[in-house]
PDB file of C-alpha atoms in Angstrom:
ATOM      1  CA  MET A   1     -24.452 115.900 238.936  1.00 51.00           C
ATOM      2  CA  SER A   2     -27.336 114.421 237.102  1.00 52.00           C
ATOM      3  CA  PHE A   3     -27.353 113.872 232.967  1.00 45.00           C
ATOM      4  CA  LYS A   4     -29.713 116.813 232.660  1.00 48.00           C
ATOM      5  CA  ALA A   5     -27.487 119.151 234.727  1.00 47.00           C
ATOM      6  CA  VAL A   6     -24.593 118.006 232.757  1.00 41.00           C
ATOM      7  CA  LYS A   7     -26.425 118.666 229.499  1.00 43.00           C
ATOM      8  CA  ALA A   8     -27.695 122.232 230.636  1.00 48.00           C
ATOM      9  CA  ALA A   9     -24.166 123.044 231.561  1.00 50.00           C
ATOM     10  CA  ALA A  10     -22.851 122.041 228.315  1.00 49.00           C
ATOM     11  CA  THR A  11     -25.571 124.304 226.396  1.00 54.00           C
ATOM     12  CA  ASN A  12     -24.822 127.125 228.502  1.00 58.00           C
ATOM     13  CA  SER A  13     -21.242 127.001 227.935  1.00 61.00           C
ATOM     14  CA  ALA A  14     -21.666 126.561 224.100  1.00 57.00           C
ATOM     15  CA  LEU A  15     -23.973 129.527 224.218  1.00 58.00           C
ATOM     16  CA  LEU A  16     -21.596 131.719 226.072  1.00 59.00           C
ATOM     17  CA  ARG A  17     -18.674 130.764 223.570  1.00 65.00           C
ATOM     18  CA  ASP A  18     -21.143 131.522 220.605  1.00 65.00           C
ATOM     19  CA  LYS A  19     -21.900 134.888 222.398  1.00 63.00           C
ATOM     20  CA  ALA A  20     -18.424 135.662 222.640  1.00 61.00           C
ATOM     21  CA  ARG A  21     -17.451 135.019 219.341  1.00 70.00           C
ATOM     22  CA  ARG A  22     -20.147 137.067 217.904  1.00 69.00           C
ATOM     23  CA  THR A  23     -19.203 139.881 219.879  1.00 64.00           C
ATOM     24  CA  ALA A  24     -15.568 139.508 218.843  1.00 58.00           C
ATOM     25  CA  ASP A  25     -16.850 139.615 215.006  1.00 61.00           C
ATOM     26  CA  ALA A  26     -18.937 142.519 215.602  1.00 59.00           C
ATOM     27  CA  ARG A  27     -15.989 144.196 217.225  1.00 61.00           C
ATOM     28  CA  ALA A  28     -13.659 143.416 214.391  1.00 56.00           C
ATOM     29  CA  GLY A  29     -16.200 144.432 211.859  1.00 56.00           C
ATOM     30  CA  LYS A  30     -16.728 147.616 213.505  1.00 55.00           C
ATOM     31  CA  ALA A  31     -13.031 148.328 213.576  1.00 54.00           C
ATOM     32  CA  GLU A  32     -12.742 147.308 210.050  1.00 60.00           C
ATOM     33  CA  GLN A  33     -15.462 149.884 209.271  1.00 55.00           C
ATOM     34  CA  ASP A  34     -14.014 152.625 211.144  1.00 53.00           C
ATOM     35  CA  GLN A  35     -10.731 152.112 209.425  1.00 53.00           C
ATOM     36  CA  GLU A  36     -12.365 152.519 205.967  1.00 54.00           C
ATOM     37  CA  ILE A  37     -13.918 155.752 207.111  1.00 50.00           C
ATOM     38  CA  LYS A  38     -10.790 156.989 208.482  1.00 52.00           C
ATOM     39  CA  ASP A  39      -9.125 155.988 205.153  1.00 53.00           C
ATOM     40  CA  ALA A  40     -11.911 157.687 203.288  1.00 50.00           C
ATOM     41  CA  LYS A  41     -11.245 160.876 205.536  1.00 52.00           C
ATOM     42  CA  VAL A  42      -7.539 161.136 204.673  1.00 49.00           C
ATOM     43  CA  ASN A  43      -8.599 160.380 200.944  1.00 54.00           C
ATOM     44  CA  ALA A  44     -10.860 163.359 201.075  1.00 50.00           C
ATOM     45  CA  ASP A  45      -8.208 165.550 202.116  1.00 51.00           C
ATOM     46  CA  ASP A  46      -5.837 164.238 199.287  1.00 53.00           C
ATOM     47  CA  LEU A  47      -8.743 164.846 196.951  1.00 48.00           C
ATOM     48  CA  GLU A  48      -8.456 168.537 197.892  1.00 47.00           C
ATOM     49  CA  GLU A  49      -5.012 168.555 196.563  1.00 49.00           C
ATOM     50  CA  GLU A  50      -5.686 166.496 193.568  1.00 47.00           C
ATOM     51  CA  HIS A  51      -8.916 168.807 192.849  1.00 46.00           C
ATOM     52  CA  ALA A  52      -7.242 170.284 189.814  1.00 44.00           C
ATOM     53  CA  LYS A  53      -5.906 167.227 188.319  1.00 49.00           C
ATOM     54  CA  ARG A  54      -9.129 165.406 187.735  1.00 50.00           C
ATOM     55  CA  GLY A  55      -9.057 166.673 183.824  1.00 53.00           C
ATOM     56  CA  ASN A  56      -6.406 163.898 183.428  1.00 55.00           C
ATOM     57  CA  ASN A  57      -8.415 161.119 185.343  1.00 62.00           C
ATOM     58  CA  THR A  58     -10.733 158.763 183.271  1.00 68.00           C
ATOM     59  CA  ASN A  59     -12.223 156.823 186.250  1.00 78.00           C
ATOM     60  CA  SER A  60     -15.346 157.755 187.930  1.00 82.00           C
ATOM     61  CA  TRP A  61     -14.905 160.365 190.174  1.00 84.00           C
ATOM     62  CA  VAL A  62     -16.012 161.266 193.766  1.00 82.00           C
ATOM     63  CA  GLY A  63     -15.034 164.712 194.839  1.00 84.00           C
ATOM     64  CA  PRO A  64     -14.355 166.083 198.316  1.00 86.00           C
ATOM     65  CA  LYS A  65     -17.783 167.345 199.038  1.00 86.00           C
ATOM     66  CA  TYR A  66     -19.204 163.806 198.321  1.00 86.00           C
ATOM     67  CA  VAL A  67     -16.623 162.107 200.300  1.00 86.00           C
ATOM     68  CA  ARG A  68     -17.276 164.487 203.361  1.00 87.00           C
ATOM     69  CA  HIS A  69     -21.062 164.187 203.315  1.00 86.00           C
ATOM     70  CA  PHE A  70     -20.825 160.460 203.975  1.00 83.00           C
ATOM     71  CA  ILE A  71     -18.011 160.820 206.340  1.00 85.00           C
ATOM     72  CA  LYS A  72     -20.135 162.881 208.514  1.00 85.00           C
ATOM     73  CA  GLN A  73     -22.735 160.106 208.666  1.00 83.00           C
ATOM     74  CA  GLY A  74     -20.237 157.633 209.781  1.00 84.00           C
ATOM     75  CA  LEU A  75     -20.281 155.854 206.301  1.00 82.00           C
ATOM     76  CA  ASN A  76     -17.712 154.662 203.766  1.00 83.00           C
ATOM     77  CA  PRO A  77     -18.333 157.031 200.727  1.00 81.00           C
ATOM     78  CA  TYR A  78     -16.555 154.345 198.303  1.00 81.00           C
ATOM     79  CA  ASP A  79     -18.962 151.347 199.368  1.00 78.00           C
ATOM     80  CA  GLY A  80     -20.740 150.349 196.585  1.00 77.00           C
ATOM     81  CA  GLU A  81     -23.959 150.750 198.542  1.00 78.00           C
ATOM     82  CA  SER A  82     -23.321 154.565 199.033  1.00 77.00           C
ATOM     83  CA  LEU A  83     -22.418 155.131 195.399  1.00 85.00           C
ATOM     84  CA  PRO A  84     -25.342 156.381 193.291  1.00 88.00           C
ATOM     85  CA  LYS A  85     -27.093 154.101 191.032  1.00 91.00           C
ATOM     86  CA  VAL A  86     -26.582 155.146 187.361  1.00 92.00           C
ATOM     87  CA  GLU A  87     -29.338 154.611 184.891  1.00 93.00           C
ATOM     88  CA  VAL A  88     -28.143 154.576 181.273  1.00 93.00           C
ATOM     89  CA  ALA A  89     -30.230 154.972 177.932  1.00 94.00           C
ATOM     90  CA  VAL A  90     -29.027 155.462 174.364  1.00 95.00           C
ATOM     91  CA  LYS A  91     -30.628 157.332 171.569  1.00 96.00           C
ATOM     92  CA  ILE A  92     -29.631 156.123 168.195  1.00 96.00           C
ATOM     93  CA  TYR A  93     -29.313 158.553 165.072  1.00 97.00           C
ATOM     94  CA  SER A  94     -27.761 156.522 162.289  1.00 96.00           C
ATOM     95  CA  ILE A  95     -26.120 153.307 161.845  1.00 96.00           C
ATOM     96  CA  ARG A  96     -23.662 153.151 158.697  1.00 96.00           C
ATOM     97  CA  ASN A  97     -21.043 151.254 157.085  1.00 96.00           C
ATOM     98  CA  VAL A  98     -21.999 147.699 158.315  1.00 94.00           C
ATOM     99  CA  ASP A  99     -19.047 145.739 157.244  1.00 94.00           C
ATOM    100  CA  MET A 100     -19.301 142.184 157.723  1.00 91.00           C
ATOM    101  CA  THR A 101     -15.609 141.380 156.164  1.00 90.00           C
ATOM    102  CA  HIS A 102     -14.138 143.382 158.821  1.00 93.00           C
ATOM    103  CA  GLY A 103     -16.447 142.850 161.332  1.00 94.00           C
ATOM    104  CA  THR A 104     -17.374 146.729 162.008  1.00 96.00           C
ATOM    105  CA  PHE A 105     -20.115 149.232 161.939  1.00 96.00           C
ATOM    106  CA  ASP A 106     -20.481 152.932 162.592  1.00 97.00           C
ATOM    107  CA  LEU A 107     -22.986 154.525 164.956  1.00 97.00           C
ATOM    108  CA  ASP A 108     -24.101 157.930 165.874  1.00 97.00           C
ATOM    109  CA  PHE A 109     -25.821 158.109 169.136  1.00 97.00           C
ATOM    110  CA  ASN A 110     -26.620 159.973 172.518  1.00 96.00           C
ATOM    111  CA  LEU A 111     -25.418 158.549 175.801  1.00 95.00           C
ATOM    112  CA  MET A 112     -27.755 159.634 178.464  1.00 95.00           C
ATOM    113  CA  MET A 113     -26.892 158.788 182.071  1.00 95.00           C
ATOM    114  CA  ASP A 114     -29.057 160.059 185.280  1.00 93.00           C
ATOM    115  CA  TRP A 115     -28.585 159.830 188.845  1.00 93.00           C
ATOM    116  CA  LEU A 116     -29.581 160.839 192.207  1.00 91.00           C
ATOM    117  CA  ASP A 117     -26.830 162.302 194.490  1.00 90.00           C
ATOM    118  CA  PRO A 118     -27.639 163.238 198.004  1.00 87.00           C
ATOM    119  CA  THR A 119     -24.652 165.446 198.536  1.00 87.00           C
ATOM    120  CA  LEU A 120     -26.282 167.975 196.178  1.00 87.00           C
ATOM    121  CA  GLU A 121     -28.391 168.668 199.522  1.00 81.00           C
ATOM    122  CA  GLY A 122     -31.663 169.441 197.422  1.00 79.00           C
ATOM    123  CA  ARG A 123     -30.335 171.468 194.702  1.00 78.00           C
ATOM    124  CA  THR A 124     -32.373 171.648 191.545  1.00 79.00           C
ATOM    125  CA  VAL A 125     -30.560 174.399 189.545  1.00 80.00           C
ATOM    126  CA  MET A 126     -26.839 175.094 188.857  1.00 77.00           C
ATOM    127  CA  ASP A 127     -25.191 178.139 190.258  1.00 74.00           C
ATOM    128  CA  ASP A 128     -21.911 179.973 189.569  1.00 68.00           C
ATOM    129  CA  SER A 129     -20.271 178.243 192.599  1.00 72.00           C
ATOM    130  CA  MET A 130     -20.803 174.898 191.724  1.00 80.00           C
ATOM    131  CA  ASP A 131     -18.029 172.676 190.586  1.00 85.00           C
ATOM    132  CA  TRP A 132     -18.796 168.970 189.397  1.00 85.00           C
ATOM    133  CA  ASP A 133     -15.090 168.271 190.403  1.00 86.00           C
ATOM    134  CA  ASP A 134     -16.590 168.296 194.048  1.00 87.00           C
ATOM    135  CA  TYR A 135     -19.334 165.987 193.499  1.00 89.00           C
ATOM    136  CA  PHE A 136     -19.903 162.128 192.022  1.00 89.00           C
ATOM    137  CA  VAL A 137     -19.416 161.942 188.284  1.00 90.00           C
ATOM    138  CA  PRO A 138     -19.779 158.320 186.682  1.00 90.00           C
ATOM    139  CA  ALA A 139     -17.375 157.573 183.593  1.00 88.00           C
ATOM    140  CA  VAL A 140     -18.605 154.952 181.155  1.00 89.00           C
ATOM    141  CA  PHE A 141     -16.655 153.891 178.218  1.00 90.00           C
ATOM    142  CA  VAL A 142     -17.794 152.068 174.906  1.00 93.00           C
ATOM    143  CA  GLU A 143     -15.927 148.718 175.504  1.00 93.00           C
ATOM    144  CA  ASN A 144     -16.504 147.360 171.862  1.00 94.00           C
ATOM    145  CA  ALA A 145     -15.455 150.566 170.259  1.00 95.00           C
ATOM    146  CA  LEU A 146     -12.386 150.860 167.737  1.00 94.00           C
ATOM    147  CA  GLN A 147     -12.337 154.734 167.837  1.00 94.00           C
ATOM    148  CA  VAL A 148     -14.876 157.147 169.359  1.00 94.00           C
ATOM    149  CA  GLU A 149     -15.554 160.876 168.512  1.00 94.00           C
ATOM    150  CA  LEU A 150     -17.144 163.012 171.177  1.00 93.00           C
ATOM    151  CA  VAL A 151     -19.199 165.426 169.054  1.00 94.00           C
ATOM    152  CA  GLY A 152     -19.043 168.849 170.259  1.00 92.00           C
ATOM    153  CA  GLY A 153     -16.428 167.680 172.708  1.00 91.00           C
ATOM    154  CA  GLU A 154     -16.742 166.519 176.267  1.00 88.00           C
ATOM    155  CA  SER A 155     -19.902 167.594 177.941  1.00 90.00           C
ATOM    156  CA  LYS A 156     -20.821 168.350 181.400  1.00 89.00           C
ATOM    157  CA  PRO A 157     -23.463 167.051 183.791  1.00 91.00           C
ATOM    158  CA  ARG A 158     -26.411 169.233 184.785  1.00 89.00           C
ATOM    159  CA  LEU A 159     -29.192 169.216 187.030  1.00 90.00           C
ATOM    160  CA  ARG A 160     -32.437 168.106 185.878  1.00 81.00           C
ATOM    161  CA  GLY A 161     -34.888 170.334 187.828  1.00 81.00           C
ATOM    162  CA  ASP A 162     -35.666 167.820 190.530  1.00 84.00           C
ATOM    163  CA  PRO A 163     -33.804 167.926 193.961  1.00 87.00           C
ATOM    164  CA  ASN A 164     -30.499 165.973 193.500  1.00 89.00           C
ATOM    165  CA  HIS A 165     -31.314 164.810 190.136  1.00 92.00           C
ATOM    166  CA  VAL A 166     -28.295 164.834 187.765  1.00 92.00           C
ATOM    167  CA  ILE A 167     -28.350 164.309 183.909  1.00 93.00           C
ATOM    168  CA  HIS A 168     -25.291 163.834 181.613  1.00 94.00           C
ATOM    169  CA  THR A 169     -25.780 163.439 177.837  1.00 94.00           C
ATOM    170  CA  GLN A 170     -22.751 162.979 175.677  1.00 95.00           C
ATOM    171  CA  ARG A 171     -23.276 162.629 172.044  1.00 96.00           C
ATOM    172  CA  MET A 172     -20.817 160.049 170.350  1.00 96.00           C
ATOM    173  CA  ARG A 173     -19.832 159.019 166.883  1.00 96.00           C
ATOM    174  CA  ALA A 174     -18.041 155.517 166.908  1.00 96.00           C
ATOM    175  CA  THR A 175     -16.560 152.641 165.123  1.00 96.00           C
ATOM    176  CA  LEU A 176     -17.717 149.415 166.753  1.00 96.00           C
ATOM    177  CA  ARG A 177     -16.409 145.789 166.459  1.00 95.00           C
ATOM    178  CA  ASN A 178     -19.299 143.353 165.825  1.00 95.00           C
ATOM    179  CA  LYS A 179     -19.597 139.603 165.302  1.00 92.00           C
ATOM    180  CA  TYR A 180     -21.408 138.772 162.344  1.00 90.00           C
ATOM    181  CA  GLN A 181     -23.267 135.446 161.787  1.00 86.00           C
ATOM    182  CA  VAL A 182     -23.517 134.625 158.004  1.00 81.00           C
ATOM    183  CA  LYS A 183     -24.021 130.749 158.433  1.00 84.00           C
ATOM    184  CA  ASN A 184     -27.812 131.380 157.000  1.00 81.00           C
ATOM    185  CA  PHE A 185     -26.694 133.956 154.311  1.00 81.00           C
ATOM    186  CA  PRO A 186     -28.831 135.363 152.578  1.00 82.00           C
ATOM    187  CA  LEU A 187     -31.602 134.398 155.045  1.00 81.00           C
ATOM    188  CA  ASP A 188     -29.379 135.449 157.963  1.00 81.00           C
ATOM    189  CA  THR A 189     -30.463 138.110 160.992  1.00 87.00           C
ATOM    190  CA  GLN A 190     -27.524 140.255 162.479  1.00 89.00           C
ATOM    191  CA  TYR A 191     -27.672 141.881 165.696  1.00 91.00           C
ATOM    192  CA  LEU A 192     -25.552 145.006 166.055  1.00 94.00           C
ATOM    193  CA  THR A 193     -23.953 145.287 169.715  1.00 93.00           C
ATOM    194  CA  ILE A 194     -22.617 148.374 171.700  1.00 94.00           C
ATOM    195  CA  LYS A 195     -21.010 147.475 175.038  1.00 93.00           C
ATOM    196  CA  PHE A 196     -20.798 150.021 177.779  1.00 92.00           C
ATOM    197  CA  LYS A 197     -18.599 149.650 180.919  1.00 90.00           C
ATOM    198  CA  ALA A 198     -18.286 151.701 184.007  1.00 87.00           C
ATOM    199  CA  ARG A 199     -14.948 152.745 185.314  1.00 84.00           C
ATOM    200  CA  THR A 200     -14.125 152.378 189.024  1.00 81.00           C
ATOM    201  CA  VAL A 201     -14.328 155.102 191.434  1.00 78.00           C
ATOM    202  CA  SER A 202     -11.095 157.297 191.513  1.00 58.00           C
ATOM    203  CA  ASN A 203      -9.474 155.906 194.751  1.00 52.00           C
TER     204      ASN A 203
END
């Protein structure tokens, strides 16, 4: 056998091994994805039983209708790519009691979140049959808060008028921790910080 023939045979053998490896990796990835979807389906059944208990759950919530919507499409509802992207905005009403000695200040503000939830199937208005425990509801907390008051109690999400568009507004009054830089006092500039953090989904 000539040198060129040996080289060609070796190249073909390497290509076959590489193809076999990629096929095995693809099968393993598909098996893992199928298992994730199977686990999510089991979790959807569990959510039906846990439905009434969401009031004690402080995590972001994915309800049974949300989970089943993605399972029907062969997708994992708990995958980061499936979860809605939540936009967050803040409207500040007042800043009070700036205390450099104790490193705190008081803030009265509105936290506004909005997102698109495809599992609402084009809804634009609420109706009596709609229960937010069936869908996606994000939970965000103020990471640097010493105490928080929910003004008017805990609010509920609502539909904004566009298909699948959800908005959730919560007014809060909070005492927040803050690091003050007084090195250049009395010509100092202070930044008052509010830190929001999203809680993980309920599974």
